[in-house]
Short mmCIF file of C-alpha atoms and ligand atoms in Angstrom, two decimals:
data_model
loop_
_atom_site.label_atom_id
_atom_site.label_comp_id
_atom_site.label_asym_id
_atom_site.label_seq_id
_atom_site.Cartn_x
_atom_site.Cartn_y
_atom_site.Cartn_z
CA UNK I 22 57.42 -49.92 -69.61
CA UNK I 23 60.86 -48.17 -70.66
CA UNK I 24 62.61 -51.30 -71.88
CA UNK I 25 60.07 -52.16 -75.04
CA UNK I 26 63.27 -53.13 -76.95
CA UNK I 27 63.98 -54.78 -80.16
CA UNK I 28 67.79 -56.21 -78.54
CA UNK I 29 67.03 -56.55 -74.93
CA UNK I 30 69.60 -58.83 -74.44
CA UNK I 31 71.62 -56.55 -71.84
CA UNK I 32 68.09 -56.17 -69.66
CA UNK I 33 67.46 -59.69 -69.87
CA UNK I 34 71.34 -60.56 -68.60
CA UNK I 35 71.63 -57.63 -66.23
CA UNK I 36 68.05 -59.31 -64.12
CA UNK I 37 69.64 -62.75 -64.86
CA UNK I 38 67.48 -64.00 -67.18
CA UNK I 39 67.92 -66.40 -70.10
CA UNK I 40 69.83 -65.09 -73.09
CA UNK I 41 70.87 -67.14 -76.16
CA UNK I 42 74.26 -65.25 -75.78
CA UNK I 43 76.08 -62.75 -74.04
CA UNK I 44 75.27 -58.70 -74.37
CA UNK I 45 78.80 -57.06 -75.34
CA UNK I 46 79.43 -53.31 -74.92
CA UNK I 47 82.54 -51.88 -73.47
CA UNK I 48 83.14 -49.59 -71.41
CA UNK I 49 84.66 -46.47 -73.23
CA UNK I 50 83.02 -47.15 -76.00
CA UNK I 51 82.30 -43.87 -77.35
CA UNK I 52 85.59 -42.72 -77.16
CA UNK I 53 89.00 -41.75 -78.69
CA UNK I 54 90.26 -45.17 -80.32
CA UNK I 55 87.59 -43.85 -83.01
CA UNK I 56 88.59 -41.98 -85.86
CA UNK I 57 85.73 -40.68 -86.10
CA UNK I 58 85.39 -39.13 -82.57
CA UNK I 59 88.42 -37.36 -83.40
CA UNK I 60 86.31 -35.82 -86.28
CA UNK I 61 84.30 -34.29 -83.60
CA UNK I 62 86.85 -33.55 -81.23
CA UNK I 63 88.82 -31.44 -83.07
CA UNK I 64 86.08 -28.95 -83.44
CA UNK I 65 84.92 -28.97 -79.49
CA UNK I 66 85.92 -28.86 -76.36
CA UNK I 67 85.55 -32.39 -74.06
CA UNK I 68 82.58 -30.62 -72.08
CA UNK I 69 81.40 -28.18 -75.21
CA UNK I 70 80.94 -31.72 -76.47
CA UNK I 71 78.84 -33.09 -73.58
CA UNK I 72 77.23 -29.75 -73.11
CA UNK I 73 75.67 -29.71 -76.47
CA UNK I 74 72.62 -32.64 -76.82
CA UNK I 75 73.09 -33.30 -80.37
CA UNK I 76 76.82 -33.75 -80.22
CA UNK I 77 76.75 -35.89 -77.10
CA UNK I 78 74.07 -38.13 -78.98
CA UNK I 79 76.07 -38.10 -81.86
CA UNK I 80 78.98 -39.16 -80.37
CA UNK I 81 77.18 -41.63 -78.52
CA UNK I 82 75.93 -43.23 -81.64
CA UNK I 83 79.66 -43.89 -83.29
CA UNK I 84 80.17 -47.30 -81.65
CA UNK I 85 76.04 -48.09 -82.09
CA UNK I 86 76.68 -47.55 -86.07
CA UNK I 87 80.29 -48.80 -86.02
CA UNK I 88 80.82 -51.69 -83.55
CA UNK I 89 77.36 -52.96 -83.49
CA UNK I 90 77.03 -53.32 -80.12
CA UNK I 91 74.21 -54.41 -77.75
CA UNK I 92 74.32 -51.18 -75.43
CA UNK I 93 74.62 -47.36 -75.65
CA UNK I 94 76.22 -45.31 -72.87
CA UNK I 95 75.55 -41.62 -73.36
CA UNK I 96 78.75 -39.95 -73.81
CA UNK I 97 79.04 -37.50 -70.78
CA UNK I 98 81.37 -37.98 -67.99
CA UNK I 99 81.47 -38.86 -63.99
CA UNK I 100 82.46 -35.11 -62.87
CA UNK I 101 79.99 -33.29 -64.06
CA UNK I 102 77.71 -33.55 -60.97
CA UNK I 103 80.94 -32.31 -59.09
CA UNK I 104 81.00 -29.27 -61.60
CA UNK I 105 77.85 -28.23 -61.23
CA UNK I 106 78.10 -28.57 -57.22
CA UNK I 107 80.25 -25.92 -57.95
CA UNK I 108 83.58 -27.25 -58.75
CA UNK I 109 85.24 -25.44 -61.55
CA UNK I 110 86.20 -28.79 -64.07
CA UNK I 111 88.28 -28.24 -67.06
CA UNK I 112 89.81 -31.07 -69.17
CA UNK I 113 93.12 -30.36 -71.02
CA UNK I 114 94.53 -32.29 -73.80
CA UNK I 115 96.83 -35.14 -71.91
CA UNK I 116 96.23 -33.93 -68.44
CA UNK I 117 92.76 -35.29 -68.37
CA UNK I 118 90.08 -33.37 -65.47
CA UNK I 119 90.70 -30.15 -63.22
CA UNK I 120 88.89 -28.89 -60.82
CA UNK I 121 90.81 -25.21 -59.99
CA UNK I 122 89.17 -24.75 -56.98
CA UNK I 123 89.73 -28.11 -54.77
CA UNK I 124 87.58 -29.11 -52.08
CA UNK I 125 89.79 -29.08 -48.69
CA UNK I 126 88.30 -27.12 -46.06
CA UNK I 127 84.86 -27.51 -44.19
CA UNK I 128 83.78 -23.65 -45.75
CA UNK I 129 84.49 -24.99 -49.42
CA UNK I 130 82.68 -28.61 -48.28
CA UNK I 131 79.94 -26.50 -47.55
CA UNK I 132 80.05 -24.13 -50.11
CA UNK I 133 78.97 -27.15 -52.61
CA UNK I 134 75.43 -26.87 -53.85
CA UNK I 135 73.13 -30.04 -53.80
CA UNK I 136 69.86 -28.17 -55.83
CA UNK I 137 71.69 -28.44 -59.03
CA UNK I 138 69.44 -30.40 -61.16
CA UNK I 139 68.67 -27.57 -63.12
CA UNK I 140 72.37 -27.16 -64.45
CA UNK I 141 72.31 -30.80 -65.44
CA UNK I 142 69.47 -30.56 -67.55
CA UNK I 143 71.66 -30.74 -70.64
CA UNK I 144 72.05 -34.30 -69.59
CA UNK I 145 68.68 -34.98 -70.37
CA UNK I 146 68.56 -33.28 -72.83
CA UNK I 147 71.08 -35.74 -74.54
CA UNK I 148 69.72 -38.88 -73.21
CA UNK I 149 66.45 -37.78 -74.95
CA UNK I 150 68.17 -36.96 -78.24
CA UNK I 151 70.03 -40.16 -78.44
CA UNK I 152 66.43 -42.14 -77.63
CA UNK I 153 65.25 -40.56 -80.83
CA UNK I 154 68.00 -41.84 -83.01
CA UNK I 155 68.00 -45.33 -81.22
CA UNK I 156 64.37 -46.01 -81.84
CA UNK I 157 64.08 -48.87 -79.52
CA UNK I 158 66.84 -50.70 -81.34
CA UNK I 159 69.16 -51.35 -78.20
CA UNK I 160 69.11 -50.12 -74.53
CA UNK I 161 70.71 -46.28 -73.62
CA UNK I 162 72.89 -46.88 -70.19
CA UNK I 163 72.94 -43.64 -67.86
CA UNK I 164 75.13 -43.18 -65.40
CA UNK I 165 76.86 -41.37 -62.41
CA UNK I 166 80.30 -41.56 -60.35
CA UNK I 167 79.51 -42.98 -57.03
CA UNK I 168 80.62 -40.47 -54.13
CA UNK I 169 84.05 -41.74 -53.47
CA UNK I 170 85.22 -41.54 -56.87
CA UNK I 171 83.75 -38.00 -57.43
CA UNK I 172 84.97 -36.83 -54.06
CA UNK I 173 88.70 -37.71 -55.00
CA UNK I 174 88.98 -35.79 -57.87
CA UNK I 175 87.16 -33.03 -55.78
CA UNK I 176 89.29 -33.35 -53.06
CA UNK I 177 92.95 -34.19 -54.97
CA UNK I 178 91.42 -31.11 -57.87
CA UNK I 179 92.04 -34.09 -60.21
CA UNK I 180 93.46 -37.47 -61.12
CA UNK I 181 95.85 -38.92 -58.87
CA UNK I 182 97.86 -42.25 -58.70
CA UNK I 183 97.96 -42.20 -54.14
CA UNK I 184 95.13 -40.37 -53.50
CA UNK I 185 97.25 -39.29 -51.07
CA UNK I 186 95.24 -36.18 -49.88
CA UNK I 187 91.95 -37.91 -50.01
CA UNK I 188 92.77 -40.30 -47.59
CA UNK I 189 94.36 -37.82 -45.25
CA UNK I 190 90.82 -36.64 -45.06
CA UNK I 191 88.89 -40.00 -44.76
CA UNK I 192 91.70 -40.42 -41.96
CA UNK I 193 92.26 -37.14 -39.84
CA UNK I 194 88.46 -35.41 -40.57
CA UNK I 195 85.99 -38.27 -41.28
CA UNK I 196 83.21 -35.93 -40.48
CA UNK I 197 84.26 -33.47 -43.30
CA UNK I 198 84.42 -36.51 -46.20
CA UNK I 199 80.98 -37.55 -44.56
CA UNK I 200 79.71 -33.99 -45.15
CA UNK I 201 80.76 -33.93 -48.34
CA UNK I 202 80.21 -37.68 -49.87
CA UNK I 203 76.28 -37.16 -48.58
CA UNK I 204 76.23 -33.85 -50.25
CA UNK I 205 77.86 -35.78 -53.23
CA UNK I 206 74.84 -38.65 -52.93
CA UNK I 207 72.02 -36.67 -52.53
CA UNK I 208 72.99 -34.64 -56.35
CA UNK I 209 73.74 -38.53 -57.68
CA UNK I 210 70.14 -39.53 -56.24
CA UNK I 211 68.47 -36.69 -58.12
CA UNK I 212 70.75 -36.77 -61.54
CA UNK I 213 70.00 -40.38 -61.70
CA UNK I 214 66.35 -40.19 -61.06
CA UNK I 215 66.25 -37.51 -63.51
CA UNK I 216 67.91 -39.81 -66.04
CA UNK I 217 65.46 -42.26 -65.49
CA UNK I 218 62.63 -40.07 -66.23
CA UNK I 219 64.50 -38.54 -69.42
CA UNK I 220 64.47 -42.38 -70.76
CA UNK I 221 67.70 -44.42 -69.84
CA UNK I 222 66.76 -48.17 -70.36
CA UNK I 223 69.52 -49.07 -67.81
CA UNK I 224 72.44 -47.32 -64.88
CA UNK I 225 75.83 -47.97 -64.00
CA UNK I 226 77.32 -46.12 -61.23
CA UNK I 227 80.93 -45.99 -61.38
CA UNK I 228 83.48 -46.37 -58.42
CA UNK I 229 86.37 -46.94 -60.43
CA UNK I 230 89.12 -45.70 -57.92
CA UNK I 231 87.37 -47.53 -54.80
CA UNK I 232 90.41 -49.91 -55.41
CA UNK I 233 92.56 -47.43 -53.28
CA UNK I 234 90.39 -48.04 -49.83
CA UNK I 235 90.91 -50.72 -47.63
CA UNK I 236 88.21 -53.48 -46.41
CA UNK I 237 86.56 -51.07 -43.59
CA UNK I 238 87.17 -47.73 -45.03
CA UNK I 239 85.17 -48.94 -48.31
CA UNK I 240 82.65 -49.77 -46.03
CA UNK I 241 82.19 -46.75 -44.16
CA UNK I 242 83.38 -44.01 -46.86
CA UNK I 243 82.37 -46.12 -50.54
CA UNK I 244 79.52 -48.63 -49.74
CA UNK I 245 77.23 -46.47 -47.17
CA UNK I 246 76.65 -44.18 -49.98
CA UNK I 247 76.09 -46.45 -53.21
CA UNK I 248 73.81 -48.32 -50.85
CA UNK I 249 71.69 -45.58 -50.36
CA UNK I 250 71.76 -44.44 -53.96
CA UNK I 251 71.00 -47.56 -55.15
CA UNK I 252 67.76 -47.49 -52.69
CA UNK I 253 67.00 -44.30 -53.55
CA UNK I 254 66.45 -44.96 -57.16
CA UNK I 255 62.63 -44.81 -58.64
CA UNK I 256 63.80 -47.11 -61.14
CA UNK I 257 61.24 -49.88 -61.32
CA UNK I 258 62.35 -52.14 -64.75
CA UNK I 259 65.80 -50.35 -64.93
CA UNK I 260 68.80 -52.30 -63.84
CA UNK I 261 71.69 -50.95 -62.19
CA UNK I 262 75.18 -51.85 -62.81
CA UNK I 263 77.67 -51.33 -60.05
CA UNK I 264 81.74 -50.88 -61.30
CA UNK I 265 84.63 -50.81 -59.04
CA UNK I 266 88.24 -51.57 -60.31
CA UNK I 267 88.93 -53.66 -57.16
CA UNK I 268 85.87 -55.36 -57.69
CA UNK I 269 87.24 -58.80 -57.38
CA UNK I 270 88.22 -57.90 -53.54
CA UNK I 271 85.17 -55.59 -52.81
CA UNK I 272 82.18 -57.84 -55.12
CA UNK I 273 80.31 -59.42 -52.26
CA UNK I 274 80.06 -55.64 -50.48
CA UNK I 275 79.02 -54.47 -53.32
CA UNK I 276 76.21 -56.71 -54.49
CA UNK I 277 74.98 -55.90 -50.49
CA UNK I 278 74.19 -52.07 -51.85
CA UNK I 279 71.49 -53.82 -54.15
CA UNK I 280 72.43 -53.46 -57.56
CA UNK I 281 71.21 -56.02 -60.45
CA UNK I 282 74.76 -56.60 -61.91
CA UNK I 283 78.41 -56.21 -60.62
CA UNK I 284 80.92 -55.18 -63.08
CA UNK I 285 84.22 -57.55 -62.52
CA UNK I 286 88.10 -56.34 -63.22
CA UNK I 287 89.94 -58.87 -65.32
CA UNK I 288 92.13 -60.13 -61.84
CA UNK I 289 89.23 -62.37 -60.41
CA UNK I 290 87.58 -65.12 -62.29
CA UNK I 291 84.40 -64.32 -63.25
CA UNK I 292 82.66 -67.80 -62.62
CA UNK I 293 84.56 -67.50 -58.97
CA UNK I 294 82.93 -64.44 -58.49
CA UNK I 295 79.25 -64.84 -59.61
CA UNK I 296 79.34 -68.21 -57.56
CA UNK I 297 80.09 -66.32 -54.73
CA UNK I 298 77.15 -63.67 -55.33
CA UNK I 299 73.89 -64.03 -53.91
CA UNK I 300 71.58 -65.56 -56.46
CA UNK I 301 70.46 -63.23 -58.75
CA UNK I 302 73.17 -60.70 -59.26
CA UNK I 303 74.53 -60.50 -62.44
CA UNK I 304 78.30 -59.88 -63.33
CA UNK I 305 79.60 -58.02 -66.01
CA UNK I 306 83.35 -58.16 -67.56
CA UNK I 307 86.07 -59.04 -67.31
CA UNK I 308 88.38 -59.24 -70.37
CA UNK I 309 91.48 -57.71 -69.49
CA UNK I 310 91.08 -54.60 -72.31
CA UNK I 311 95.43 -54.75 -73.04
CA UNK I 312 94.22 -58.29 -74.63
CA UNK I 313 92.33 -56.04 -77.44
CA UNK I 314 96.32 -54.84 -78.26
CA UNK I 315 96.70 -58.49 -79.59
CA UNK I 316 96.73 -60.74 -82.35
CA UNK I 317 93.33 -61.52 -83.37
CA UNK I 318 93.56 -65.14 -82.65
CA UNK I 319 94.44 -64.39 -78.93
CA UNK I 320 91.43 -61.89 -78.81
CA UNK I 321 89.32 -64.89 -80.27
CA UNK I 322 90.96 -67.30 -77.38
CA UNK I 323 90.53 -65.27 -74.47
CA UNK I 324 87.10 -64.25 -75.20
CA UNK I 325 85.93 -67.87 -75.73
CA UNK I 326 88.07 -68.63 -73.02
CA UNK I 327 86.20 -66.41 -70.56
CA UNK I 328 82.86 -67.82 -71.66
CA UNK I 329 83.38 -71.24 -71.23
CA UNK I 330 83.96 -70.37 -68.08
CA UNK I 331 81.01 -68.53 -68.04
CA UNK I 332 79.03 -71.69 -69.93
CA UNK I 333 75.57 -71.92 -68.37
CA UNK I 334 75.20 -69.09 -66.61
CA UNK I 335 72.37 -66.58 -66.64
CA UNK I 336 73.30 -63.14 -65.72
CA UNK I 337 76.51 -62.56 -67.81
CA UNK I 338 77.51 -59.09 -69.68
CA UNK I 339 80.42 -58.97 -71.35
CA UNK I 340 82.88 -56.23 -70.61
CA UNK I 341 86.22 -55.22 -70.42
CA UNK I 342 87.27 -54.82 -66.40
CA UNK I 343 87.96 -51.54 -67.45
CA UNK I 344 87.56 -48.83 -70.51
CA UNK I 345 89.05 -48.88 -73.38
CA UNK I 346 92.65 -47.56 -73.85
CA UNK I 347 92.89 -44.52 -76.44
CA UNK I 348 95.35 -46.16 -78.85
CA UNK I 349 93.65 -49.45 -79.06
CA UNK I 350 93.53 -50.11 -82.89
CA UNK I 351 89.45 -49.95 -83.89
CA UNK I 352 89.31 -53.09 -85.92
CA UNK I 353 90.68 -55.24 -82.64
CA UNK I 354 87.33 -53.67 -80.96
CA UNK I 355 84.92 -54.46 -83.85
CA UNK I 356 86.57 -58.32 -84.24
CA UNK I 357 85.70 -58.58 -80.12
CA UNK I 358 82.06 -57.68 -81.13
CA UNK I 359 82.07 -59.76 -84.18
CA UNK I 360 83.29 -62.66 -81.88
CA UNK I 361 81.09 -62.32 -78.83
CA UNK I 362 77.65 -61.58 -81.69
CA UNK I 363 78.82 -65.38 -83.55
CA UNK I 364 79.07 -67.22 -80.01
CA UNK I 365 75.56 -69.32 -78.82
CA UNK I 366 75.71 -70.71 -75.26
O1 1CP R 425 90.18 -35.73 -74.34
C1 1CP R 425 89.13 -36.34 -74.56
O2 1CP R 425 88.75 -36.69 -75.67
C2 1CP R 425 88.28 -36.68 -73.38
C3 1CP R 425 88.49 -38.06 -72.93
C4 1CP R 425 87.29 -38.51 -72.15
C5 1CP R 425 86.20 -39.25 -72.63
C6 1CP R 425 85.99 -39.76 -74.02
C7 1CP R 425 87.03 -38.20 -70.80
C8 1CP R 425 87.88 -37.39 -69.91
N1 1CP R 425 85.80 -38.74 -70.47
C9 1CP R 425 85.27 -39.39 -71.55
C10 1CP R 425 83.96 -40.03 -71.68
C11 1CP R 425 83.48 -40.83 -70.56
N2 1CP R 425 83.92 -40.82 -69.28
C12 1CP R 425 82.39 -41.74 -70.64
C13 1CP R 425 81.55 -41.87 -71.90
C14 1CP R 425 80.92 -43.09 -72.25
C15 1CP R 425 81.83 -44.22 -72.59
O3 1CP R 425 82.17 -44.37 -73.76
O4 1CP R 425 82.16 -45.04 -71.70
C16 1CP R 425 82.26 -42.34 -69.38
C17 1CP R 425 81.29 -43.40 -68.95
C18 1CP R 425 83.22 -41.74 -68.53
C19 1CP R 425 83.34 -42.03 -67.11
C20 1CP R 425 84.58 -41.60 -66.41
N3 1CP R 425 85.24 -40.41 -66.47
C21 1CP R 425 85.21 -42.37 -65.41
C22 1CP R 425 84.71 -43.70 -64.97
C23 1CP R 425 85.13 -44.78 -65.91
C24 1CP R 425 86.55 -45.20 -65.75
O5 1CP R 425 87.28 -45.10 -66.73
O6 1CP R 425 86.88 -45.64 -64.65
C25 1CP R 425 86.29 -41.65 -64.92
C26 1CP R 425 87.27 -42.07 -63.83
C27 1CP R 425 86.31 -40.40 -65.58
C28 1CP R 425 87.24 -39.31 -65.35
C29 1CP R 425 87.92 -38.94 -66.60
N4 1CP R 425 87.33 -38.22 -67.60
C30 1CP R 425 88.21 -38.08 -68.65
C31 1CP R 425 89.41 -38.73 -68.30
C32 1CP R 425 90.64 -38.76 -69.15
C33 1CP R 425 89.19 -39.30 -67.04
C34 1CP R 425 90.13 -40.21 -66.28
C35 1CP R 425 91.32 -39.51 -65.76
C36 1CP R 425 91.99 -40.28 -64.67
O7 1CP R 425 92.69 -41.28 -64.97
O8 1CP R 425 91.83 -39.86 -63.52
#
């Protein structure tokens, strides 16, 4: 049994169980509205950083220490499983990722490698040197990008706002996205599996730019594949955690792949939403994370807001709908925490 935890408030919430409040983490936690990651940054690189075990569990311990929260997420990032496919990732200061060599043609689709555990080891590495420091005290979250996300920064050889070249390929060579989005599963199945045996208590799988598909093409190009992750997981007492920013469209689709919990964007209304789930799938969110810019008495209202909405109901994380924002002063994050810890159901 992984999850032998003192706080297993996020494992009880994520399988719907009975918790006396919610479990709070946020997504982009461990991350550069900290001072103290800066102390770190400064002296690494973003992927020296998540290279190096002890500094990835170091950094993945600021917000444990600082905020107090109910939830670890190992500091690493989605595109690494597209790096070591063998896309050539860089991250510059206020660009954000690179890949140099973009995926566009069916020789570079099938030039990327799928046997690539072994250059991910570092990952485990991590997850195993954070477990050491946490000591039971909260659960460790793993996770991967799902295949469409991870395919359009592939594809597009970074961010984009259209992902206007990715869906030129979903549209004029669906068999080439298909080649490459199974190639892209099949590394997520083993890098997640491999998490699980290096000691993650729980997963999220992130789709965050899923948004940008319609209803059919997340079917066929998004939800085919984080089904089949999802059922390829040995994961026995781990929950998984599916995101998508466009979750309030796309939620009952994805809660079809399997997973335990949903993660919510801050347009739908969470209650809304988890009625309209299957019994027994969680939801996690959905505070919109430009309410953490405010006065503390509006943080305090829209939090308590959201969980009167939310009064009664097993199977409830809190989150933001998405991470949060770089310049996001650090004592309106630690008040959220302070505010979700003091509320009882
Ligand atoms: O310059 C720096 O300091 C690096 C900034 C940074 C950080 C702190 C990046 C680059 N990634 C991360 C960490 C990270 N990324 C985590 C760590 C754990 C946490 O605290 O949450 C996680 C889970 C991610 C996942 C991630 N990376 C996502 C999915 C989540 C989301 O925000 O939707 C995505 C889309 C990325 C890509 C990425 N990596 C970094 C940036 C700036 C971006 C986004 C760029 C874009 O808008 O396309």
């Amino acid at each position: 049994m992984t999850n032998n935890l003192a706080n297993d408030l996020l494992i009880r919430a994520a399988f719907s169980k009975p918790t006396e409040r919610p479990p709070v983490w946020m997504m982009r936690q461990a991350g550069r509205f900290m001072p103290e990651y800066w102390d770190i940054k400064n002296k690494y690189s973003f992927l020296e950083m998540c290279k190096t075990p002890e500094i990835a569990a170091d950094v993945t311990m600021l917000p444990v220490d600082l905020l107090g929260i109910d939830a670890a997420i190992l500091f690493s990032d989605i595109l690494v499983t597209g790096e070591a496919m063998g896309g050539q990732l860089s991250f510059e200061q206020g660009v954000g990722p690179r890949f140099a060599n973009p995926v566009r043609t069916r020789e570079d689709a099938e030039a990327l490698r799928t046997d690539v555990l072994d250059k991910l080891q570092y990952v485990g590495d991590a997850i195993r040197a954070v477990q050491r420091r946490l000591q039971g005290r909260i659960p460790l979250i793993g996770f991967a990008g799902a295949p469409f996300t991870v395919l359009s920064y592939l594809v597009e050889g970074g961010s984009s706002r259209d992902f206007k070249r990715t869906k030129l390929l979903l549209n004029n060579e669906p068999d080439l996205a298909h080649l490459i989005l199974q190639k892209i599963a099949d590394v997520t199945v083993d890098y997640l599996n491999m998490q699980i045996a290096a000691g993650v208590n729980a997963l999220q799988l992130f789709d965050s730019w899923a948004q940008a598909l319609s209803w059919d093409d997340y079917r066929v190009f998004a939800h085919t594949y984080n089904s089949q992750i999802i059922s390829r997981l040995h994961r026995k007492d781990i929950p998984i955690i599916s995101f998508c920013k466009g979750s309030s469209v796309f939620a009952p689709v994805m809660a079809d792949a399997g997973p335990d919990v949903v993660s919510v964007d801050w347009n739908a209304d969470l209650r809304n939403i988890k009625d309209s789930l299957p019994q027994g799938v969680a939801v996690q969110g959905n505070l919109d994370p430009f309410v953490l810019y405010a006065d503390k008495k509006v943080i305090k209202e829209k939090i308590l807001q959201l969980f009167e909405r939310m009064r009664g109901q097993d199977g409830f994380i809190f989150n933001l709908g998405h991470g949060i924002m770089p310049d996001i002063p650090f004592d309106n994050v630690k008040y959220a925490v302070e505010v979700v810890k003091e509320f009882r159901f």
